[in-house]
Every structure is written in C-alpha cells, then in structure tokens.
Amino acid sequence: LFYQKYEDIQRTLSFIPPGQTALTTVVLNAGKATIQGGEVELTVIPFDSLELSAFIGYTDAQYDEFDNPGIAGQPASLKNNDFAMVPELSAGATITYTLPLPTEVGDVSAQLNWYTRSDMEMTDINEPSSNIDGYDLFNLYLNWDNMLGSGLSSRLFAKNLTDEEYATGGTSVWTTGFAAVTLGAPRTYGVELRYQFGN
C-alpha cells in the first residue's frame, strides 16, 4: 500500500492559444497532488513443475490544486483531474510449466503470460480526446535454458497473440480536439539466443 502527498510538481502542458496556429508548451508547478493505491502479488506452486503467479495494482493519482496561471483557452483549474499516463488499474497472470527432465538436458519450460491495463489520460487537462483505451495482451514463450549443459539458452516467443491494436501513450492538444498516439507492437514472433560466459 502507498500514500503520497506532493507539492509543486513540475508538469508540461501543450496547447494552441486561441487565434494562433503554433503549438505552445509550458512547464508549470502543479500545486498539490495525492497519489495512493496498492498492489497485491500471488505465487502458487501446486507441484514442482507448475508455477502460477498473478498481480493486480490500483493507483489513484489526482491533483488537489492545479490552477491555470493565465493560459488562454485552458480550464481555470485542473483540480481533481487525473494524472496523465497513469492507468488506474493494471493486472496480469503467468502460467509456467517446466518439463521434468534430467539436469544435464537443461531447463525446458513453456510460459503463457497475460497483462491488462485500464484506460488513462494522455494529458493532465483530461479533455475527451485525451483518453487512451485500456487493453489486454497475451504472450507465449518456449524456453530451453543451459541447453545440454552448454551455457547456451534459446527462447521462442509469440507476443500479442490476439494481434490487439492498442496505444501505449500519446499526446492531445487542448482546444483543437487533435490527438496522436504511440501504437504498441502488433503480433510478433521470434527466436532469442543467449550464451552465458563463466559461472
């Protein structure tokens, strides 16, 4: 669990002043804010070859005081607005199965991973175009560590199995309704090789 109080946080706001076409960016002291929440993690090993783990996190990050220092076209106050780029809820779970093989073969395992995140704001102004939708991701990994005692490890992976279209961040320009987002990677496949030198 955590509870934090802040004063004079420096925040960056971008906007186009009324009657102008140029983007303006300013750095402001955001008055006061409260960030609170918590996270719970759980790991269960029902038998030697199987491991189940999960977590859930909650964050409530809002401004207690954030006055507009005379910037035309912006709200007079951002009090009670959510922090930009802070999702309220995140959670995930992982299933790992390790084959019961002799030690000299190495460690061979399969892992299925799930991660979810709630929607969040791109800017502290919290206008409608500032919201980024939440998403769910599923990843699959096949690992062979210390292959035949050689120090070489390999991993086959498939990330974003459902080919989810999602945004990891972005920016929104107040007074225009314009928003640009950074898209996450589509479904990807690959192979990783790693060699450990020494002990």
PDB file of C-alpha atoms in Angstrom:
ATOM      1  CA  LEU A   1       0.000   0.000   0.000  1.00  0.00           C
ATOM      2  CA  PHE A   2       1.212   3.542  -0.639  1.00  0.00           C
ATOM      3  CA  TYR A   3       0.054   7.071   0.083  1.00  0.00           C
ATOM      4  CA  GLN A   4       1.969  10.086  -1.216  1.00  0.00           C
ATOM      5  CA  LYS A   5       1.417  13.853  -0.958  1.00  0.00           C
ATOM      6  CA  TYR A   6       3.148  16.200  -3.388  1.00  0.00           C
ATOM      7  CA  GLU A   7       3.605  19.948  -3.702  1.00  0.00           C
ATOM      8  CA  ASP A   8       4.843  21.958  -6.701  1.00  0.00           C
ATOM      9  CA  ILE A   9       5.197  19.039  -9.111  1.00  0.00           C
ATOM     10  CA  GLN A  10       6.568  20.221 -12.440  1.00  0.00           C
ATOM     11  CA  ARG A  11       4.227  19.268 -15.278  1.00  0.00           C
ATOM     12  CA  THR A  12       4.278  20.012 -19.019  1.00  0.00           C
ATOM     13  CA  LEU A  13       1.153  21.168 -20.866  1.00  0.00           C
ATOM     14  CA  SER A  14       0.843  21.655 -24.640  1.00  0.00           C
ATOM     15  CA  PHE A  15      -1.845  23.745 -26.325  1.00  0.00           C
ATOM     16  CA  ILE A  16      -2.620  26.067 -29.253  1.00  0.00           C
ATOM     17  CA  PRO A  17      -3.707  29.509 -27.992  1.00  0.00           C
ATOM     18  CA  PRO A  18      -6.979  30.849 -29.466  1.00  0.00           C
ATOM     19  CA  GLY A  19      -6.427  32.640 -32.756  1.00  0.00           C
ATOM     20  CA  GLN A  20      -2.993  31.098 -33.308  1.00  0.00           C
ATOM     21  CA  THR A  21      -1.707  28.053 -35.175  1.00  0.00           C
ATOM     22  CA  ALA A  22       1.569  27.369 -33.375  1.00  0.00           C
ATOM     23  CA  LEU A  23       1.788  24.749 -30.662  1.00  0.00           C
ATOM     24  CA  THR A  24       2.873  26.151 -27.298  1.00  0.00           C
ATOM     25  CA  THR A  25       4.387  24.078 -24.490  1.00  0.00           C
ATOM     26  CA  VAL A  26       4.818  25.338 -20.943  1.00  0.00           C
ATOM     27  CA  VAL A  27       6.234  23.853 -17.730  1.00  0.00           C
ATOM     28  CA  LEU A  28       4.121  24.580 -14.652  1.00  0.00           C
ATOM     29  CA  ASN A  29       4.205  23.899 -10.935  1.00  0.00           C
ATOM     30  CA  ALA A  30       1.094  21.841 -10.347  1.00  0.00           C
ATOM     31  CA  GLY A  31       0.242  22.909  -6.818  1.00  0.00           C
ATOM     32  CA  LYS A  32      -0.680  19.859  -4.754  1.00  0.00           C
ATOM     33  CA  ALA A  33      -1.486  16.237  -5.519  1.00  0.00           C
ATOM     34  CA  THR A  34      -2.265  12.951  -3.810  1.00  0.00           C
ATOM     35  CA  ILE A  35      -1.185   9.552  -5.145  1.00  0.00           C
ATOM     36  CA  GLN A  36      -2.455   6.466  -3.377  1.00  0.00           C
ATOM     37  CA  GLY A  37      -3.092   2.826  -4.084  1.00  0.00           C
ATOM     38  CA  GLY A  38      -1.601  -0.603  -3.688  1.00  0.00           C
ATOM     39  CA  GLU A  39      -0.559  -3.833  -5.337  1.00  0.00           C
ATOM     40  CA  VAL A  40      -1.071  -7.495  -4.475  1.00  0.00           C
ATOM     41  CA  GLU A  41       1.089 -10.307  -5.860  1.00  0.00           C
ATOM     42  CA  LEU A  42       0.438 -14.028  -5.506  1.00  0.00           C
ATOM     43  CA  THR A  43       2.512 -17.069  -6.493  1.00  0.00           C
ATOM     44  CA  VAL A  44       1.274 -20.645  -6.179  1.00  0.00           C
ATOM     45  CA  ILE A  45       3.347 -23.772  -6.913  1.00  0.00           C
ATOM     46  CA  PRO A  46       0.895 -26.712  -6.757  1.00  0.00           C
ATOM     47  CA  PHE A  47       3.673 -29.138  -7.739  1.00  0.00           C
ATOM     48  CA  ASP A  48       7.336 -28.890  -8.770  1.00  0.00           C
ATOM     49  CA  SER A  49       6.782 -28.400 -12.499  1.00  0.00           C
ATOM     50  CA  LEU A  50       3.977 -25.834 -12.388  1.00  0.00           C
ATOM     51  CA  GLU A  51       4.070 -22.227 -11.178  1.00  0.00           C
ATOM     52  CA  LEU A  52       1.068 -19.868 -11.195  1.00  0.00           C
ATOM     53  CA  SER A  53       1.541 -16.178 -10.468  1.00  0.00           C
ATOM     54  CA  ALA A  54      -0.674 -13.102 -10.650  1.00  0.00           C
ATOM     55  CA  PHE A  55      -0.770  -9.477  -9.599  1.00  0.00           C
ATOM     56  CA  ILE A  56      -3.223  -6.587  -9.501  1.00  0.00           C
ATOM     57  CA  GLY A  57      -2.393  -2.942  -8.931  1.00  0.00           C
ATOM     58  CA  TYR A  58      -4.572   0.102  -8.250  1.00  0.00           C
ATOM     59  CA  THR A  59      -3.434   3.730  -8.445  1.00  0.00           C
ATOM     60  CA  ASP A  60      -5.493   6.838  -7.706  1.00  0.00           C
ATOM     61  CA  ALA A  61      -3.427   9.877  -8.777  1.00  0.00           C
ATOM     62  CA  GLN A  62      -5.267  13.225  -8.737  1.00  0.00           C
ATOM     63  CA  TYR A  63      -4.479  16.906  -8.343  1.00  0.00           C
ATOM     64  CA  ASP A  64      -5.664  18.591  -5.160  1.00  0.00           C
ATOM     65  CA  GLU A  65      -4.625  22.002  -6.506  1.00  0.00           C
ATOM     66  CA  PHE A  66      -3.593  22.947 -10.057  1.00  0.00           C
ATOM     67  CA  ASP A  67      -4.598  26.468 -11.102  1.00  0.00           C
ATOM     68  CA  ASN A  68      -4.272  27.847 -14.609  1.00  0.00           C
ATOM     69  CA  PRO A  69      -1.668  30.640 -14.472  1.00  0.00           C
ATOM     70  CA  GLY A  70      -3.424  32.750 -17.093  1.00  0.00           C
ATOM     71  CA  ILE A  71      -3.091  30.446 -20.126  1.00  0.00           C
ATOM     72  CA  ALA A  72      -5.836  31.454 -22.556  1.00  0.00           C
ATOM     73  CA  GLY A  73      -8.137  28.698 -23.767  1.00  0.00           C
ATOM     74  CA  GLN A  74      -7.392  26.325 -20.908  1.00  0.00           C
ATOM     75  CA  PRO A  75      -9.620  25.435 -17.937  1.00  0.00           C
ATOM     76  CA  ALA A  76      -9.317  27.737 -14.936  1.00  0.00           C
ATOM     77  CA  SER A  77      -8.404  24.804 -12.707  1.00  0.00           C
ATOM     78  CA  LEU A  78      -7.308  21.201 -13.129  1.00  0.00           C
ATOM     79  CA  LYS A  79      -8.250  20.305  -9.550  1.00  0.00           C
ATOM     80  CA  ASN A  80      -9.473  16.676  -9.240  1.00  0.00           C
ATOM     81  CA  ASN A  81      -8.088  15.818 -12.682  1.00  0.00           C
ATOM     82  CA  ASP A  82      -6.280  12.513 -13.122  1.00  0.00           C
ATOM     83  CA  PHE A  83      -2.531  12.393 -13.720  1.00  0.00           C
ATOM     84  CA  ALA A  84      -1.520  11.914 -17.333  1.00  0.00           C
ATOM     85  CA  MET A  85      -0.162   8.475 -18.325  1.00  0.00           C
ATOM     86  CA  VAL A  86      -1.186   6.757 -15.070  1.00  0.00           C
ATOM     87  CA  PRO A  87      -3.731   3.927 -15.502  1.00  0.00           C
ATOM     88  CA  GLU A  88      -5.996   3.324 -12.536  1.00  0.00           C
ATOM     89  CA  LEU A  89      -5.864  -0.468 -12.807  1.00  0.00           C
ATOM     90  CA  SER A  90      -3.263  -2.940 -14.058  1.00  0.00           C
ATOM     91  CA  ALA A  91      -3.175  -6.690 -13.644  1.00  0.00           C
ATOM     92  CA  GLY A  92      -1.521  -9.777 -15.024  1.00  0.00           C
ATOM     93  CA  ALA A  93      -1.075 -13.518 -14.668  1.00  0.00           C
ATOM     94  CA  THR A  94       1.533 -16.068 -15.742  1.00  0.00           C
ATOM     95  CA  ILE A  95       1.443 -19.858 -16.056  1.00  0.00           C
ATOM     96  CA  THR A  96       4.849 -21.564 -16.266  1.00  0.00           C
ATOM     97  CA  TYR A  97       5.279 -25.299 -16.817  1.00  0.00           C
ATOM     98  CA  THR A  98       8.769 -26.833 -16.634  1.00  0.00           C
ATOM     99  CA  LEU A  99       9.326 -30.286 -18.103  1.00  0.00           C
ATOM    100  CA  PRO A 100      10.683 -32.818 -15.574  1.00  0.00           C
ATOM    101  CA  LEU A 101      13.903 -33.605 -17.455  1.00  0.00           C
ATOM    102  CA  PRO A 102      17.375 -34.683 -16.243  1.00  0.00           C
ATOM    103  CA  THR A 103      19.622 -31.802 -15.123  1.00  0.00           C
ATOM    104  CA  GLU A 104      22.143 -32.421 -17.914  1.00  0.00           C
ATOM    105  CA  VAL A 105      19.447 -31.689 -20.536  1.00  0.00           C
ATOM    106  CA  GLY A 106      18.819 -28.196 -19.216  1.00  0.00           C
ATOM    107  CA  ASP A 107      15.599 -26.449 -18.194  1.00  0.00           C
ATOM    108  CA  VAL A 108      12.775 -26.634 -20.750  1.00  0.00           C
ATOM    109  CA  SER A 109       9.656 -24.643 -19.973  1.00  0.00           C
ATOM    110  CA  ALA A 110       6.548 -23.112 -21.525  1.00  0.00           C
ATOM    111  CA  GLN A 111       5.079 -19.847 -20.285  1.00  0.00           C
ATOM    112  CA  LEU A 112       1.775 -18.116 -21.041  1.00  0.00           C
ATOM    113  CA  ASN A 113       1.510 -14.511 -19.900  1.00  0.00           C
ATOM    114  CA  TRP A 114      -1.494 -12.145 -19.728  1.00  0.00           C
ATOM    115  CA  TYR A 115      -1.404  -8.405 -18.987  1.00  0.00           C
ATOM    116  CA  THR A 116      -4.240  -5.884 -18.831  1.00  0.00           C
ATOM    117  CA  ARG A 117      -4.400  -2.162 -18.230  1.00  0.00           C
ATOM    118  CA  SER A 118      -7.341   0.202 -17.795  1.00  0.00           C
ATOM    119  CA  ASP A 119      -7.792   3.390 -19.814  1.00  0.00           C
ATOM    120  CA  MET A 120      -5.764   6.500 -18.935  1.00  0.00           C
ATOM    121  CA  GLU A 121      -5.396  10.164 -19.802  1.00  0.00           C
ATOM    122  CA  MET A 122      -2.735  11.429 -22.210  1.00  0.00           C
ATOM    123  CA  THR A 123      -2.656  14.926 -20.667  1.00  0.00           C
ATOM    124  CA  ASP A 124      -3.415  16.469 -17.290  1.00  0.00           C
ATOM    125  CA  ILE A 125      -6.215  18.520 -18.871  1.00  0.00           C
ATOM    126  CA  ASN A 126      -8.332  15.339 -19.254  1.00  0.00           C
ATOM    127  CA  GLU A 127     -10.349  16.538 -22.258  1.00  0.00           C
ATOM    128  CA  PRO A 128     -12.322  13.852 -24.199  1.00  0.00           C
ATOM    129  CA  SER A 129      -9.656  13.416 -26.898  1.00  0.00           C
ATOM    130  CA  SER A 130      -7.079  12.786 -24.176  1.00  0.00           C
ATOM    131  CA  ASN A 131      -8.327   9.327 -23.208  1.00  0.00           C
ATOM    132  CA  ILE A 132      -6.466   6.150 -24.246  1.00  0.00           C
ATOM    133  CA  ASP A 133      -8.412   2.881 -24.095  1.00  0.00           C
ATOM    134  CA  GLY A 134      -7.222   0.005 -21.975  1.00  0.00           C
ATOM    135  CA  TYR A 135      -6.099  -3.287 -23.492  1.00  0.00           C
ATOM    136  CA  ASP A 136      -5.272  -6.966 -22.924  1.00  0.00           C
ATOM    137  CA  LEU A 137      -2.103  -8.676 -24.133  1.00  0.00           C
ATOM    138  CA  PHE A 138      -1.246 -12.379 -24.293  1.00  0.00           C
ATOM    139  CA  ASN A 139       2.316 -13.656 -24.814  1.00  0.00           C
ATOM    140  CA  LEU A 140       3.667 -17.190 -25.222  1.00  0.00           C
ATOM    141  CA  TYR A 141       7.270 -18.279 -24.556  1.00  0.00           C
ATOM    142  CA  LEU A 142       9.064 -21.619 -25.042  1.00  0.00           C
ATOM    143  CA  ASN A 143      12.396 -21.650 -23.195  1.00  0.00           C
ATOM    144  CA  TRP A 144      15.357 -24.024 -23.178  1.00  0.00           C
ATOM    145  CA  ASP A 145      17.938 -22.766 -20.689  1.00  0.00           C
ATOM    146  CA  ASN A 146      21.505 -24.131 -20.431  1.00  0.00           C
ATOM    147  CA  MET A 147      20.985 -26.424 -23.423  1.00  0.00           C
ATOM    148  CA  LEU A 148      22.713 -29.774 -22.744  1.00  0.00           C
ATOM    149  CA  GLY A 149      24.951 -28.019 -20.212  1.00  0.00           C
ATOM    150  CA  SER A 150      26.477 -25.782 -22.905  1.00  0.00           C
ATOM    151  CA  GLY A 151      25.634 -22.393 -21.336  1.00  0.00           C
ATOM    152  CA  LEU A 152      23.527 -21.606 -24.420  1.00  0.00           C
ATOM    153  CA  SER A 153      19.856 -20.737 -23.927  1.00  0.00           C
ATOM    154  CA  SER A 154      17.105 -20.278 -26.500  1.00  0.00           C
ATOM    155  CA  ARG A 155      13.631 -18.803 -26.459  1.00  0.00           C
ATOM    156  CA  LEU A 156      10.814 -18.991 -29.000  1.00  0.00           C
ATOM    157  CA  PHE A 157       8.240 -16.274 -28.443  1.00  0.00           C
ATOM    158  CA  ALA A 158       4.914 -15.067 -29.779  1.00  0.00           C
ATOM    159  CA  LYS A 159       3.927 -11.676 -28.378  1.00  0.00           C
ATOM    160  CA  ASN A 160       0.475 -10.088 -28.611  1.00  0.00           C
ATOM    161  CA  LEU A 161      -1.076 -13.387 -29.674  1.00  0.00           C
ATOM    162  CA  THR A 162      -4.509 -11.857 -30.407  1.00  0.00           C
ATOM    163  CA  ASP A 163      -2.967  -9.059 -32.532  1.00  0.00           C
ATOM    164  CA  GLU A 164      -4.549  -6.425 -30.283  1.00  0.00           C
ATOM    165  CA  GLU A 165      -4.463  -2.851 -31.590  1.00  0.00           C
ATOM    166  CA  TYR A 166      -3.539  -0.657 -28.624  1.00  0.00           C
ATOM    167  CA  ALA A 167      -1.819   2.588 -27.689  1.00  0.00           C
ATOM    168  CA  THR A 168       0.968   2.856 -25.121  1.00  0.00           C
ATOM    169  CA  GLY A 169       0.995   6.663 -24.921  1.00  0.00           C
ATOM    170  CA  GLY A 170       0.472   9.836 -26.878  1.00  0.00           C
ATOM    171  CA  THR A 171      -0.386  13.498 -26.722  1.00  0.00           C
ATOM    172  CA  SER A 172      -3.544  15.560 -27.038  1.00  0.00           C
ATOM    173  CA  VAL A 173      -3.660  19.277 -27.895  1.00  0.00           C
ATOM    174  CA  TRP A 174      -6.246  21.189 -25.923  1.00  0.00           C
ATOM    175  CA  THR A 175      -8.633  23.491 -27.915  1.00  0.00           C
ATOM    176  CA  THR A 176      -8.188  21.504 -31.164  1.00  0.00           C
ATOM    177  CA  GLY A 177      -9.503  18.029 -30.358  1.00  0.00           C
ATOM    178  CA  PHE A 178      -6.354  16.679 -32.045  1.00  0.00           C
ATOM    179  CA  ALA A 179      -4.652  13.664 -30.540  1.00  0.00           C
ATOM    180  CA  ALA A 180      -1.732  11.486 -31.611  1.00  0.00           C
ATOM    181  CA  VAL A 181      -0.948   8.123 -30.042  1.00  0.00           C
ATOM    182  CA  THR A 182       2.008   5.766 -29.970  1.00  0.00           C
ATOM    183  CA  LEU A 183       0.851   2.316 -31.051  1.00  0.00           C
ATOM    184  CA  GLY A 184       2.051  -0.857 -29.383  1.00  0.00           C
ATOM    185  CA  ALA A 185       3.695  -3.658 -31.345  1.00  0.00           C
ATOM    186  CA  PRO A 186       1.398  -5.951 -33.368  1.00  0.00           C
ATOM    187  CA  ARG A 187       1.598  -9.743 -33.151  1.00  0.00           C
ATOM    188  CA  THR A 188       5.280 -10.672 -33.357  1.00  0.00           C
ATOM    189  CA  TYR A 189       7.208 -13.950 -33.461  1.00  0.00           C
ATOM    190  CA  GLY A 190      10.862 -14.549 -32.924  1.00  0.00           C
ATOM    191  CA  VAL A 191      13.783 -16.520 -31.574  1.00  0.00           C
ATOM    192  CA  GLU A 192      16.267 -15.358 -28.934  1.00  0.00           C
ATOM    193  CA  LEU A 193      19.648 -16.968 -28.251  1.00  0.00           C
ATOM    194  CA  ARG A 194      21.766 -16.197 -25.197  1.00  0.00           C
ATOM    195  CA  TYR A 195      25.148 -17.535 -24.115  1.00  0.00           C
ATOM    196  CA  GLN A 196      26.487 -17.251 -20.573  1.00  0.00           C
ATOM    197  CA  PHE A 197      30.245 -16.868 -20.180  1.00  0.00           C
ATOM    198  CA  GLY A 198      31.749 -18.173 -16.950  1.00  0.00           C
ATOM    199  CA  ASN A 199      29.714 -19.100 -13.864  1.00  0.00           C
TER     200      ASN A 199
END
